[in-house]
Short mmCIF file of C-alpha atoms in Angstrom, two decimals:
data_model
loop_
_atom_site.label_atom_id
_atom_site.label_comp_id
_atom_site.label_asym_id
_atom_site.label_seq_id
_atom_site.Cartn_x
_atom_site.Cartn_y
_atom_site.Cartn_z
CA UNK A 1 0.00 0.00 0.00
CA UNK A 2 1.49 3.33 -1.03
CA UNK A 3 1.29 6.61 0.84
CA UNK A 4 -1.64 7.88 -1.25
CA UNK A 5 -3.73 4.78 -0.52
CA UNK A 6 -2.87 5.10 3.17
CA UNK A 7 -4.12 8.70 3.22
CA UNK A 8 -7.34 7.67 1.43
CA UNK A 9 -8.00 4.98 4.04
CA UNK A 10 -7.39 7.46 6.86
CA UNK A 11 -9.89 9.89 5.33
CA UNK A 12 -12.55 7.22 5.69
CA UNK A 13 -11.79 6.63 9.38
CA UNK A 14 -13.98 7.87 12.18
CA UNK A 15 -12.94 10.84 14.28
CA UNK A 16 -12.37 8.51 17.21
CA UNK A 17 -9.84 6.45 15.27
CA UNK A 18 -8.13 9.62 14.03
CA UNK A 19 -7.86 10.95 17.59
CA UNK A 20 -6.40 7.61 18.66
CA UNK A 21 -3.81 7.87 15.87
CA UNK A 22 -2.88 11.36 16.99
CA UNK A 23 -2.68 10.29 20.63
CA UNK A 24 -0.66 7.12 20.12
CA UNK A 25 1.70 8.04 17.30
CA UNK A 26 1.42 11.82 16.76
CA UNK A 27 -0.01 11.08 13.30
CA UNK A 28 0.10 14.37 11.37
CA UNK A 29 -2.06 13.02 8.54
CA UNK A 30 -4.81 12.07 11.00
CA UNK A 31 -4.64 15.54 12.52
CA UNK A 32 -4.88 17.21 9.11
CA UNK A 33 -7.90 15.08 8.22
CA UNK A 34 -9.69 16.23 11.38
CA UNK A 35 -8.66 19.79 10.60
CA UNK A 36 -10.02 19.46 7.05
CA UNK A 37 -13.31 18.10 8.41
CA UNK A 38 -13.93 20.76 11.02
CA UNK A 39 -11.46 23.63 10.60
CA UNK A 40 -13.51 25.97 8.41
CA UNK A 41 -16.76 25.40 10.30
CA UNK A 42 -15.06 26.03 13.64
CA UNK A 43 -13.40 29.15 12.26
CA UNK A 44 -16.84 30.44 11.21
CA UNK A 45 -18.19 29.53 14.65
CA UNK A 46 -15.43 31.58 16.29
CA UNK A 47 -16.00 34.45 13.85
CA UNK A 48 -19.76 34.60 14.49
CA UNK A 49 -19.06 35.06 18.19
CA UNK A 50 -15.93 37.22 18.08
CA UNK A 51 -15.70 39.92 15.45
CA UNK A 52 -11.97 40.53 15.75
CA UNK A 53 -10.12 38.57 13.07
CA UNK A 54 -6.87 38.35 15.04
CA UNK A 55 -8.72 36.99 18.05
CA UNK A 56 -10.62 34.50 15.88
CA UNK A 57 -7.34 33.11 14.50
CA UNK A 58 -5.79 33.02 17.98
CA UNK A 59 -8.77 31.11 19.36
CA UNK A 60 -8.72 28.70 16.44
CA UNK A 61 -4.98 28.13 16.64
CA UNK A 62 -5.12 27.52 20.39
CA UNK A 63 -8.08 25.17 19.90
CA UNK A 64 -6.20 23.01 17.39
CA UNK A 65 -3.03 23.06 19.46
CA UNK A 66 -5.09 21.72 22.36
CA UNK A 67 -6.47 18.95 20.13
CA UNK A 68 -2.94 17.99 19.09
CA UNK A 69 -1.57 17.96 22.63
CA UNK A 70 -4.58 16.33 24.34
CA UNK A 71 -6.00 13.89 21.80
CA UNK A 72 -5.74 11.00 24.26
CA UNK A 73 -8.09 12.80 26.68
CA UNK A 74 -10.63 13.38 23.90
CA UNK A 75 -11.14 9.78 22.91
CA UNK A 76 -14.59 8.78 24.01
CA UNK A 77 -16.55 5.56 23.86
CA UNK A 78 -20.06 6.08 22.56
CA UNK A 79 -19.69 8.29 19.52
CA UNK A 80 -17.48 8.08 16.44
CA UNK A 81 -17.89 11.77 15.57
CA UNK A 82 -16.05 14.53 17.41
CA UNK A 83 -18.26 17.27 15.96
CA UNK A 84 -20.40 17.93 19.06
CA UNK A 85 -17.36 17.75 21.32
CA UNK A 86 -15.35 20.16 19.16
CA UNK A 87 -18.15 22.72 18.96
CA UNK A 88 -18.80 22.41 22.69
CA UNK A 89 -15.10 23.00 23.36
CA UNK A 90 -15.03 25.95 20.96
CA UNK A 91 -18.05 27.52 22.66
CA UNK A 92 -16.36 27.15 26.06
CA UNK A 93 -13.24 28.84 24.66
CA UNK A 94 -15.35 31.74 23.40
CA UNK A 95 -16.94 32.12 26.84
CA UNK A 96 -13.48 32.02 28.45
CA UNK A 97 -12.30 34.70 26.04
CA UNK A 98 -15.17 37.00 26.97
CA UNK A 99 -14.66 36.40 30.67
CA UNK A 100 -10.99 37.29 30.40
CA UNK A 101 -11.47 40.29 28.11
CA UNK A 102 -14.20 41.77 30.29
CA UNK A 103 -11.88 41.44 33.25
CA UNK A 104 -9.12 43.23 31.31
CA UNK A 105 -11.44 46.06 30.31
CA UNK A 106 -12.44 46.99 33.85
CA UNK A 107 -11.34 50.51 34.67
CA UNK A 108 -10.59 51.32 38.30
CA UNK A 109 -12.54 54.26 39.77
CA UNK A 110 -9.16 55.79 40.69
CA UNK A 111 -8.77 56.60 36.98
CA UNK A 112 -11.67 59.04 37.37
CA UNK A 113 -10.41 61.52 39.97
CA UNK A 114 -13.55 63.70 39.89
CA UNK A 115 -15.97 60.83 40.43
CA UNK A 116 -16.62 59.66 43.96
CA UNK A 117 -18.79 56.67 44.80
CA UNK A 118 -21.48 59.09 45.93
CA UNK A 119 -21.51 60.78 42.49
CA UNK A 120 -21.58 57.60 40.46
CA UNK A 121 -24.53 57.81 37.99
CA UNK A 122 -25.75 54.27 38.73
CA UNK A 123 -25.42 54.52 42.51
CA UNK A 124 -28.93 55.87 43.09
CA UNK A 125 -30.51 53.35 40.71
CA UNK A 126 -28.59 50.45 42.30
CA UNK A 127 -29.70 51.53 45.79
CA UNK A 128 -33.34 51.54 44.70
CA UNK A 129 -32.98 48.06 43.19
CA UNK A 130 -31.22 46.77 46.32
CA UNK A 131 -33.92 48.20 48.59
CA UNK A 132 -36.67 46.55 46.53
CA UNK A 133 -34.84 43.23 46.41
CA UNK A 134 -33.83 43.09 50.07
CA UNK A 135 -36.78 44.99 51.55
CA UNK A 136 -34.77 47.90 52.94
#
């Protein structure tokens, strides 16, 4: 069997078998087949959720690096397709991205020297909501 026939046979394999090949022998061809199956769709999934192209490519690259490094942990028993798992993982990465970026965008009140807590525009509204909620 030549190399071309070997690649054709791998293309017909289930995702589970491809992940096993990546996990056991760092099979680059198996990885590329998985990437060909899901790469563009996952990239679109990232892009629909994150409108920054650089961030989309970073998320995608980190996703596939994780697949390469952790294929043995992703082998599962009941399903031969990794599609649901991959999209679930991608969605979790998007959520992690937003959690981290929101944290980075917080601006300390010290950066606003003329604004005290008492003058904060939402303070009055938040007090009213708190009183209604907690009966004070």
